[in-house]
Amino acid sequence: DAGVIQSPRHEVTEMGQEVTLRCKPISGHNSLFWYRQTMMRGLELLIYFNNNVPIDDSGMPEDRFSAKMPNASFSTLKIQPSEPRDSAVYFCASQAAGSGELFFGEGSRLTVL
Amino acid sequence: AQRVTQPEKLLSVFKGAPVELKCNYSYSGSPELFWYVQYSRQRLQLLLRHISRESIKGFTADLNKGETSFHLKKPFAQEEDSAMYYCALSSTGGFKTIFGAGTRLFVKA
């Protein structure tokens, strides 16, 4: 298993543009998490899904952020419109039922100019 | 409210010295505590969890419910321990996992 796969690995865009980050969880895992990593705030939980259903999106910063999980093998995190303060590394992680352990992707480094 | 606090952003020690990375938490129920590590150019990965009560790469961590702490310790630091360390908390059997701000450990030769 290749583990959690995220794309793109790096994204540079201009303020106001739409950004879509993608994640493929480990097959068989039923929970998926999106985190944002910054120097100042560390790892912040944005949203998580269980069995493709969003359970808690209280960490989503504002309406510019949205996330979907149309099926068990794919999730997206969208930012529209993007702003320079959104620059960060975005991590996706998946978890098997009852496991507790998170398996992380390599992250998507977003730079908004 | 759930909260994980790692008071040190950066910790620098000499090789062979003891190291302790501090973690305090706030949680009203029965938490499960974890330490995750991110080595340079590698994925964030689980180092250890309190329920397993085992030593990984010489690291141990004891859950102190009275002090609401889960400090990570190693008696003799090695250069390869240099990494970013995150303390994390979830509810027992639950899904939501929150992380502290992280501590970067530098082990100097």
Coordinates of C-alpha atoms in Angstrom, one line a residue:
Chain A
D1 CA 0.0 0.0 0.0
A2 CA 1.4 3.4 -1.0
G3 CA -0.2 5.0 2.1
V4 CA -2.2 8.2 2.0
I5 CA -1.7 10.0 -1.3
Q6 CA -2.0 13.7 -1.6
S7 CA -1.9 16.0 -4.6
P8 CA -0.5 18.4 -5.6
R9 CA 2.6 18.3 -3.5
H10 CA 3.3 21.9 -4.1
E11 CA 0.9 24.7 -5.3
V12 CA 1.7 28.3 -6.0
T13 CA -1.2 30.5 -6.9
E14 CA -2.3 34.1 -6.8
M15 CA -4.7 35.6 -4.4
G16 CA -8.2 35.2 -5.4
Q17 CA -7.7 31.9 -7.3
E18 CA -9.4 28.7 -6.4
V19 CA -7.3 25.9 -5.0
T20 CA -8.3 22.3 -4.8
L21 CA -6.3 19.8 -2.8
R22 CA -6.9 16.1 -3.2
C23 CA -6.5 13.1 -0.9
K24 CA -6.7 9.3 -1.4
P25 CA -6.9 7.5 2.0
I26 CA -5.6 4.1 2.7
S27 CA -8.0 1.4 1.5
G28 CA -10.2 0.1 4.2
H29 CA -9.8 3.1 6.5
N30 CA -13.1 4.7 7.3
S31 CA -12.1 8.0 8.8
L32 CA -10.4 10.9 7.0
F33 CA -8.9 14.1 8.5
W34 CA -7.7 17.4 7.0
Y35 CA -5.1 19.3 9.0
R36 CA -3.3 22.6 8.3
Q37 CA 0.3 23.1 9.5
T38 CA 1.8 26.5 10.2
M39 CA 4.8 27.6 12.2
M40 CA 2.7 29.6 14.5
R41 CA -0.1 27.3 15.2
G42 CA 1.2 23.8 14.5
L43 CA -1.3 21.2 13.3
E44 CA -4.9 22.5 13.3
L45 CA -7.7 20.1 12.6
L46 CA -9.9 21.5 9.9
I47 CA -12.5 18.8 9.3
Y48 CA -12.9 15.1 9.6
F49 CA -15.1 12.5 8.0
N50 CA -16.3 9.1 9.1
N51 CA -17.7 6.7 6.5
N52 CA -17.7 9.6 4.0
V53 CA -19.9 11.8 6.3
P54 CA -18.5 15.1 7.7
I55 CA -18.6 14.8 11.4
D56 CA -16.9 18.0 12.7
D57 CA -16.0 21.0 10.5
S58 CA -15.7 23.4 13.4
G59 CA -12.0 23.9 12.5
M60 CA -12.7 25.2 9.0
P61 CA -11.5 28.8 9.1
E62 CA -14.3 30.4 7.1
D63 CA -16.7 30.0 4.3
R64 CA -13.9 30.2 1.8
F65 CA -13.0 26.6 2.8
S66 CA -15.0 23.6 1.9
A67 CA -14.3 19.8 1.9
K68 CA -16.0 16.9 0.3
M69 CA -15.7 13.1 0.4
P70 CA -17.8 11.7 -2.4
N71 CA -16.6 8.1 -1.8
A72 CA -14.4 6.1 0.4
S73 CA -11.3 6.6 -1.7
F74 CA -11.3 10.3 -2.4
S75 CA -11.6 13.6 -0.6
T76 CA -11.0 17.2 -1.7
L77 CA -10.3 20.4 0.2
K78 CA -11.2 23.6 -1.7
I79 CA -10.3 27.2 -1.0
Q80 CA -12.2 29.8 -3.0
P81 CA -11.0 32.5 -3.1
S82 CA -7.6 31.9 -1.8
E83 CA -5.7 34.5 0.3
P84 CA -2.0 34.9 1.3
R85 CA -2.8 33.9 4.9
D86 CA -3.9 30.5 3.6
S87 CA -0.3 29.7 2.8
A88 CA 0.5 26.5 4.8
V89 CA 1.1 22.8 4.5
Y90 CA -2.2 20.9 4.3
F91 CA -2.2 17.3 5.5
C92 CA -4.6 14.6 4.9
A93 CA -4.7 11.6 7.3
S94 CA -6.8 8.4 7.5
Q95 CA -7.6 6.0 10.3
A96 CA -8.9 2.5 10.5
A97 CA -12.0 1.9 12.6
G98 CA -11.2 1.6 16.3
S99 CA -7.5 2.1 15.7
G100 CA -6.8 5.5 17.0
E101 CA -3.6 5.8 14.9
L102 CA -3.5 8.4 12.1
F103 CA -1.7 7.7 8.9
F104 CA -0.6 10.9 7.2
G105 CA 0.1 11.9 3.6
E106 CA 3.1 13.8 2.6
G107 CA 1.2 17.1 2.6
S108 CA 0.4 19.7 0.1
R109 CA 2.5 22.9 0.4
L110 CA 0.3 25.9 -0.6
T111 CA 1.7 29.3 -1.3
V112 CA -0.7 32.1 -2.1
L113 CA 1.0 35.2 -3.5
Chain B
A1 CA -12.8 22.2 25.7
Q2 CA -10.1 19.9 24.3
R3 CA -6.7 21.4 24.2
V4 CA -3.1 20.2 23.9
T5 CA -0.3 22.5 25.0
Q6 CA 3.4 22.1 24.2
P7 CA 5.1 25.0 25.9
E8 CA 8.4 24.7 24.0
K9 CA 8.6 25.5 20.3
L10 CA 12.3 24.6 20.3
L11 CA 14.5 22.4 22.4
S12 CA 18.2 22.0 21.9
V13 CA 20.3 19.4 23.7
F14 CA 23.7 17.8 23.4
K15 CA 24.1 14.2 22.2
G16 CA 24.0 11.9 25.2
A17 CA 22.0 14.3 27.4
P18 CA 18.5 13.5 28.7
V19 CA 15.6 15.1 26.9
E20 CA 12.1 15.8 28.0
L21 CA 9.4 17.2 25.7
K22 CA 6.5 18.6 27.7
C23 CA 2.9 18.1 26.9
N24 CA -0.1 19.1 28.9
Y25 CA -3.7 18.6 28.0
S26 CA -7.2 19.7 28.9
Y27 CA -10.1 17.2 28.4
S28 CA -13.2 16.5 30.3
G29 CA -13.6 12.8 29.5
S30 CA -11.2 9.9 29.2
P31 CA -8.5 10.8 26.7
E32 CA -6.1 8.8 24.7
L33 CA -2.7 10.5 24.3
F34 CA -0.2 10.1 21.5
W35 CA 3.2 11.3 20.4
Y36 CA 3.8 11.8 16.7
V37 CA 7.2 12.6 15.1
Q38 CA 8.1 14.1 11.8
Y39 CA 11.7 13.5 10.7
S40 CA 13.2 15.7 7.9
R41 CA 11.6 14.8 4.6
Q42 CA 9.4 12.1 6.1
R43 CA 5.8 11.8 6.8
L44 CA 4.3 12.5 10.2
Q45 CA 4.1 9.2 12.0
L46 CA 3.0 7.7 15.3
L47 CA 5.9 7.4 17.8
L48 CA 4.0 6.0 20.8
R49 CA 0.6 6.0 22.5
H50 CA -0.1 5.9 26.2
I51 CA -2.2 2.7 26.2
S52 CA 0.6 0.6 24.7
R53 CA 3.0 1.6 27.6
E54 CA 6.0 0.7 25.5
S55 CA 9.4 2.3 24.7
I56 CA 10.0 3.2 21.1
K57 CA 13.5 4.3 20.0
G58 CA 14.3 4.7 23.7
F59 CA 11.4 7.2 24.2
T60 CA 8.8 6.7 26.9
A61 CA 5.8 8.8 28.0
D62 CA 3.7 8.4 31.1
L63 CA 0.2 9.7 31.4
N64 CA -0.2 11.6 34.6
K65 CA -3.9 12.3 35.0
G66 CA -3.4 14.3 38.2
E67 CA -1.2 16.8 36.4
T68 CA -2.9 16.3 33.0
S69 CA 0.5 15.7 31.4
F70 CA 2.0 13.3 28.9
H71 CA 5.7 14.3 28.7
L72 CA 8.0 12.5 26.3
K73 CA 11.4 11.4 27.7
K74 CA 14.6 9.8 26.6
P75 CA 17.6 9.3 28.9
F76 CA 20.3 9.7 26.2
A77 CA 19.5 11.8 23.1
Q78 CA 20.9 10.8 19.8
E79 CA 21.5 13.0 16.7
E80 CA 18.9 11.0 14.8
D81 CA 16.3 12.1 17.3
S82 CA 16.3 15.6 15.8
A83 CA 12.8 16.1 14.5
M84 CA 9.5 17.8 15.1
Y85 CA 7.4 16.2 17.8
Y86 CA 3.7 16.6 18.3
C87 CA 1.6 15.6 21.2
A88 CA -2.0 14.6 20.3
L89 CA -5.2 13.7 22.1
S90 CA -8.4 11.9 21.2
S91 CA -11.3 10.6 23.1
T92 CA -11.1 6.9 23.9
G93 CA -12.7 5.1 21.1
G94 CA -13.4 8.4 19.4
F95 CA -12.4 9.9 16.1
K96 CA -11.4 13.5 16.6
T97 CA -7.7 13.9 17.2
I98 CA -6.2 17.3 18.1
F99 CA -2.5 18.2 18.2
G100 CA -0.3 20.6 20.1
A101 CA 1.7 23.2 18.3
G102 CA 4.8 20.9 18.2
T103 CA 8.3 21.1 19.6
R104 CA 11.3 21.0 17.4
L105 CA 14.1 19.0 18.9
F106 CA 17.7 19.6 17.9
V107 CA 20.4 17.2 19.2
K108 CA 23.8 18.6 18.8
A109 CA 27.0 16.6 18.4

